[in-house]
PDB file of C-alpha atoms in Angstrom:
ATOM      1  CA  MET A   1      17.204  -8.896  14.019  1.00  0.00           C
ATOM      2  CA  ASN A   2      14.869 -10.870  12.048  1.00  0.00           C
ATOM      3  CA  LYS A   3      15.760 -10.384   8.358  1.00  0.00           C
ATOM      4  CA  ASN A   4      12.100 -10.989   7.126  1.00  0.00           C
ATOM      5  CA  TYR A   5      10.920  -8.288   9.466  1.00  0.00           C
ATOM      6  CA  GLU A   6      13.487  -5.711   8.221  1.00  0.00           C
ATOM      7  CA  LEU A   7      12.831  -6.301   4.406  1.00  0.00           C
ATOM      8  CA  ILE A   8       9.222  -5.917   5.115  1.00  0.00           C
ATOM      9  CA  LYS A   9      10.046  -2.634   7.264  1.00  0.00           C
ATOM     10  CA  LYS A  10      12.003  -1.772   4.361  1.00  0.00           C
ATOM     11  CA  ILE A  11       9.314  -2.098   1.665  1.00  0.00           C
ATOM     12  CA  ILE A  12       6.824  -0.520   4.066  1.00  0.00           C
ATOM     13  CA  GLU A  13       9.006   2.809   4.139  1.00  0.00           C
ATOM     14  CA  ASP A  14       9.862   2.706   0.402  1.00  0.00           C
ATOM     15  CA  GLY A  15       5.783   2.336  -0.087  1.00  0.00           C
ATOM     16  CA  LYS A  16       5.422   5.092   2.063  1.00  0.00           C
ATOM     17  CA  TYR A  17       2.458   3.111   4.004  1.00  0.00           C
ATOM     18  CA  LYS A  18       1.297   4.724   7.042  1.00  0.00           C
ATOM     19  CA  VAL A  19       2.847   2.797   9.875  1.00  0.00           C
ATOM     20  CA  LEU A  20       0.430   2.673  12.727  1.00  0.00           C
ATOM     21  CA  GLU A  21       2.058   0.174  15.051  1.00  0.00           C
ATOM     22  CA  ASP A  22       5.615  -1.452  14.890  1.00  0.00           C
ATOM     23  CA  ASP A  23       6.543  -3.685  17.964  1.00  0.00           C
ATOM     24  CA  GLY A  24       9.865  -4.902  16.452  1.00  0.00           C
ATOM     25  CA  GLU A  25       8.105  -7.934  15.152  1.00  0.00           C
ATOM     26  CA  HIS A  26       4.928  -7.338  13.598  1.00  0.00           C
ATOM     27  CA  ILE A  27       3.926  -4.012  11.797  1.00  0.00           C
ATOM     28  CA  THR A  28       0.310  -2.410  11.378  1.00  0.00           C
ATOM     29  CA  ILE A  29      -0.297  -0.341   8.629  1.00  0.00           C
ATOM     30  CA  ARG A  30      -3.051   1.967   7.011  1.00  0.00           C
ATOM     31  CA  TYR A  31      -3.847   0.860   3.732  1.00  0.00           C
ATOM     32  CA  GLN A  32      -7.025   2.212   1.618  1.00  0.00           C
ATOM     33  CA  LEU A  33      -8.419   2.996   4.534  1.00  0.00           C
ATOM     34  CA  ASN A  34      -7.986  -0.202   6.172  1.00  0.00           C
ATOM     35  CA  VAL A  35      -5.724  -1.705   9.043  1.00  0.00           C
ATOM     36  CA  LEU A  36      -3.701  -4.473   8.049  1.00  0.00           C
ATOM     37  CA  HIS A  37      -1.488  -6.583   9.943  1.00  0.00           C
ATOM     38  CA  ILE A  38       1.545  -7.548   8.673  1.00  0.00           C
ATOM     39  CA  SER A  39       3.372 -10.617  10.337  1.00  0.00           C
ATOM     40  CA  PRO A  40       6.817 -11.740   8.852  1.00  0.00           C
ATOM     41  CA  SER A  41       8.069 -15.120  10.056  1.00  0.00           C
ATOM     42  CA  GLN A  42      10.316 -15.254  12.645  1.00  0.00           C
ATOM     43  CA  GLY A  43      12.701 -17.981  11.399  1.00  0.00           C
ATOM     44  CA  ASP A  44      14.983 -18.438   8.499  1.00  0.00           C
ATOM     45  CA  ASP A  45      12.042 -18.946   6.126  1.00  0.00           C
ATOM     46  CA  ASN A  46      11.010 -16.615   3.643  1.00  0.00           C
ATOM     47  CA  PHE A  47       7.506 -16.365   4.660  1.00  0.00           C
ATOM     48  CA  VAL A  48       4.860 -13.255   5.511  1.00  0.00           C
ATOM     49  CA  SER A  49       1.205 -13.398   6.618  1.00  0.00           C
ATOM     50  CA  VAL A  50      -0.975 -10.022   5.965  1.00  0.00           C
ATOM     51  CA  LEU A  51      -4.328  -9.922   7.803  1.00  0.00           C
ATOM     52  CA  LEU A  52      -7.276  -7.773   7.687  1.00  0.00           C
ATOM     53  CA  PRO A  53      -9.258  -8.485  10.633  1.00  0.00           C
ATOM     54  CA  ASN A  54     -12.837  -7.962  11.759  1.00  0.00           C
ATOM     55  CA  PHE A  55     -14.501  -6.254   8.687  1.00  0.00           C
ATOM     56  CA  ALA A  56     -17.802  -7.695   9.260  1.00  0.00           C
ATOM     57  CA  ASP A  57     -19.933  -8.266  12.089  1.00  0.00           C
ATOM     58  CA  VAL A  58     -20.174 -11.988  13.169  1.00  0.00           C
ATOM     59  CA  THR A  59     -23.155 -12.629  15.725  1.00  0.00           C
ATOM     60  CA  GLU A  60     -24.851 -15.956  16.589  1.00  0.00           C
ATOM     61  CA  GLU A  61     -27.464 -14.758  14.394  1.00  0.00           C
ATOM     62  CA  ASN A  62     -25.645 -14.469  11.010  1.00  0.00           C
ATOM     63  CA  PHE A  63     -22.816 -17.171  12.089  1.00  0.00           C
ATOM     64  CA  ALA A  64     -24.093 -19.610   9.403  1.00  0.00           C
ATOM     65  CA  GLU A  65     -24.490 -16.884   6.508  1.00  0.00           C
ATOM     66  CA  VAL A  66     -20.990 -15.646   7.460  1.00  0.00           C
ATOM     67  CA  VAL A  67     -19.611 -18.797   6.935  1.00  0.00           C
ATOM     68  CA  MET A  68     -21.118 -19.742   3.670  1.00  0.00           C
ATOM     69  CA  ARG A  69     -20.102 -16.544   2.484  1.00  0.00           C
ATOM     70  CA  CYS A  70     -16.316 -17.370   3.421  1.00  0.00           C
ATOM     71  CA  HIS A  71     -16.548 -20.841   2.068  1.00  0.00           C
ATOM     72  CA  LYS A  72     -17.731 -19.406  -1.239  1.00  0.00           C
ATOM     73  CA  LEU A  73     -15.125 -16.840  -1.664  1.00  0.00           C
ATOM     74  CA  ASN A  74     -12.545 -19.248  -0.443  1.00  0.00           C
ATOM     75  CA  GLU A  75     -13.345 -21.213  -3.734  1.00  0.00           C
ATOM     76  CA  GLN A  76     -12.816 -18.225  -5.878  1.00  0.00           C
ATOM     77  CA  MET A  77      -9.860 -16.147  -4.231  1.00  0.00           C
ATOM     78  CA  LYS A  78      -6.458 -17.670  -5.138  1.00  0.00           C
ATOM     79  CA  GLN A  79      -4.465 -15.648  -2.709  1.00  0.00           C
ATOM     80  CA  VAL A  80      -6.545 -15.079   0.160  1.00  0.00           C
ATOM     81  CA  LYS A  81      -8.892 -17.157   2.787  1.00  0.00           C
ATOM     82  CA  LEU A  82     -11.397 -16.121   4.933  1.00  0.00           C
ATOM     83  CA  TYR A  83     -11.917 -17.329   8.338  1.00  0.00           C
ATOM     84  CA  THR A  84     -14.199 -16.973  11.420  1.00  0.00           C
ATOM     85  CA  ILE A  85     -12.647 -17.122  14.842  1.00  0.00           C
ATOM     86  CA  ASN A  86     -15.334 -16.690  17.651  1.00  0.00           C
ATOM     87  CA  ASP A  87     -17.011 -13.429  16.373  1.00  0.00           C
ATOM     88  CA  VAL A  88     -14.304 -11.879  14.389  1.00  0.00           C
ATOM     89  CA  ILE A  89     -14.038 -12.624  10.502  1.00  0.00           C
ATOM     90  CA  ILE A  90     -10.485 -12.619   9.110  1.00  0.00           C
ATOM     91  CA  ALA A  91      -8.927 -11.904   5.557  1.00  0.00           C
ATOM     92  CA  ALA A  92      -5.569 -13.439   5.381  1.00  0.00           C
ATOM     93  CA  SER A  93      -2.821 -13.826   2.995  1.00  0.00           C
ATOM     94  CA  GLU A  94      -0.053 -15.901   3.467  1.00  0.00           C
ATOM     95  CA  PHE A  95       2.995 -16.176   0.982  1.00  0.00           C
ATOM     96  CA  PHE A  96       6.569 -17.408   0.634  1.00  0.00           C
ATOM     97  CA  TYR A  97       8.963 -15.435  -1.507  1.00  0.00           C
ATOM     98  CA  MET A  98      12.602 -16.067  -2.821  1.00  0.00           C
ATOM     99  CA  GLU A  99      14.387 -12.701  -3.216  1.00  0.00           C
ATOM    100  CA  GLU A 100      13.668  -8.940  -2.001  1.00  0.00           C
ATOM    101  CA  GLU A 101      12.191  -7.862  -5.464  1.00  0.00           C
ATOM    102  CA  ASP A 102       9.988 -10.957  -5.240  1.00  0.00           C
ATOM    103  CA  LEU A 103       8.734 -10.085  -1.844  1.00  0.00           C
ATOM    104  CA  ALA A 104       7.990  -6.565  -3.034  1.00  0.00           C
ATOM    105  CA  TYR A 105       5.817  -7.562  -5.675  1.00  0.00           C
ATOM    106  CA  GLN A 106       4.159 -10.491  -3.368  1.00  0.00           C
ATOM    107  CA  PHE A 107       3.428  -7.810  -0.446  1.00  0.00           C
ATOM    108  CA  LYS A 108       1.699  -5.376  -2.877  1.00  0.00           C
ATOM    109  CA  MET A 109      -0.327  -8.476  -4.400  1.00  0.00           C
ATOM    110  CA  SER A 110      -1.331  -9.700  -0.724  1.00  0.00           C
ATOM    111  CA  LEU A 111      -2.320  -5.868  -0.122  1.00  0.00           C
ATOM    112  CA  SER A 112      -4.583  -5.832  -2.817  1.00  0.00           C
ATOM    113  CA  SER A 113      -5.811  -9.351  -2.333  1.00  0.00           C
ATOM    114  CA  VAL A 114      -7.298  -8.816   0.916  1.00  0.00           C
ATOM    115  CA  ILE A 115      -8.972  -5.727   0.179  1.00  0.00           C
ATOM    116  CA  ALA A 116     -10.568  -7.461  -2.996  1.00  0.00           C
ATOM    117  CA  ALA A 117     -11.352 -10.201  -0.507  1.00  0.00           C
ATOM    118  CA  LYS A 118     -13.471  -7.813   1.648  1.00  0.00           C
ATOM    119  CA  VAL A 119     -14.900  -5.818  -1.445  1.00  0.00           C
ATOM    120  CA  ASN A 120     -16.165  -9.448  -2.900  1.00  0.00           C
ATOM    121  CA  TYR A 121     -17.640 -10.285   0.858  1.00  0.00           C
ATOM    122  CA  ARG A 122     -19.744  -7.414   0.858  1.00  0.00           C
ATOM    123  CA  LYS A 123     -20.985  -7.433  -2.498  1.00  0.00           C
ATOM    124  CA  PHE A 124     -23.090 -10.518  -1.250  1.00  0.00           C
ATOM    125  CA  ASP A 125     -24.974  -7.670   0.622  1.00  0.00           C
ATOM    126  CA  SER A 126     -26.228  -6.188  -2.475  1.00  0.00           C
TER     127      SER A 126
END
């Protein structure tokens, strides 16, 4: 079994996050009314991705505006990057960890960071 997956699964269980889906390689959780996808690396490297997909509409009409928002936020955000892929926008936090304690801290920071990216993205509407 994948060590990274097992460690992430333990942190999710310890944190009592609501698991929506678990295919044995990736885990989808509910966090602050959002659906987040957790993807631990499959190899020996200690790497994890936390993704918040599709939290804003991307259309042909607003594509240029969405890309500009993403670029502006990417300049400001330290741990999260926003991407547009076709008609989907994704906030992604990817991190490397050394120890299990470091993983727990980085995981919590990543969860908070992708939500902050969504909030900051929506602030452009006001």
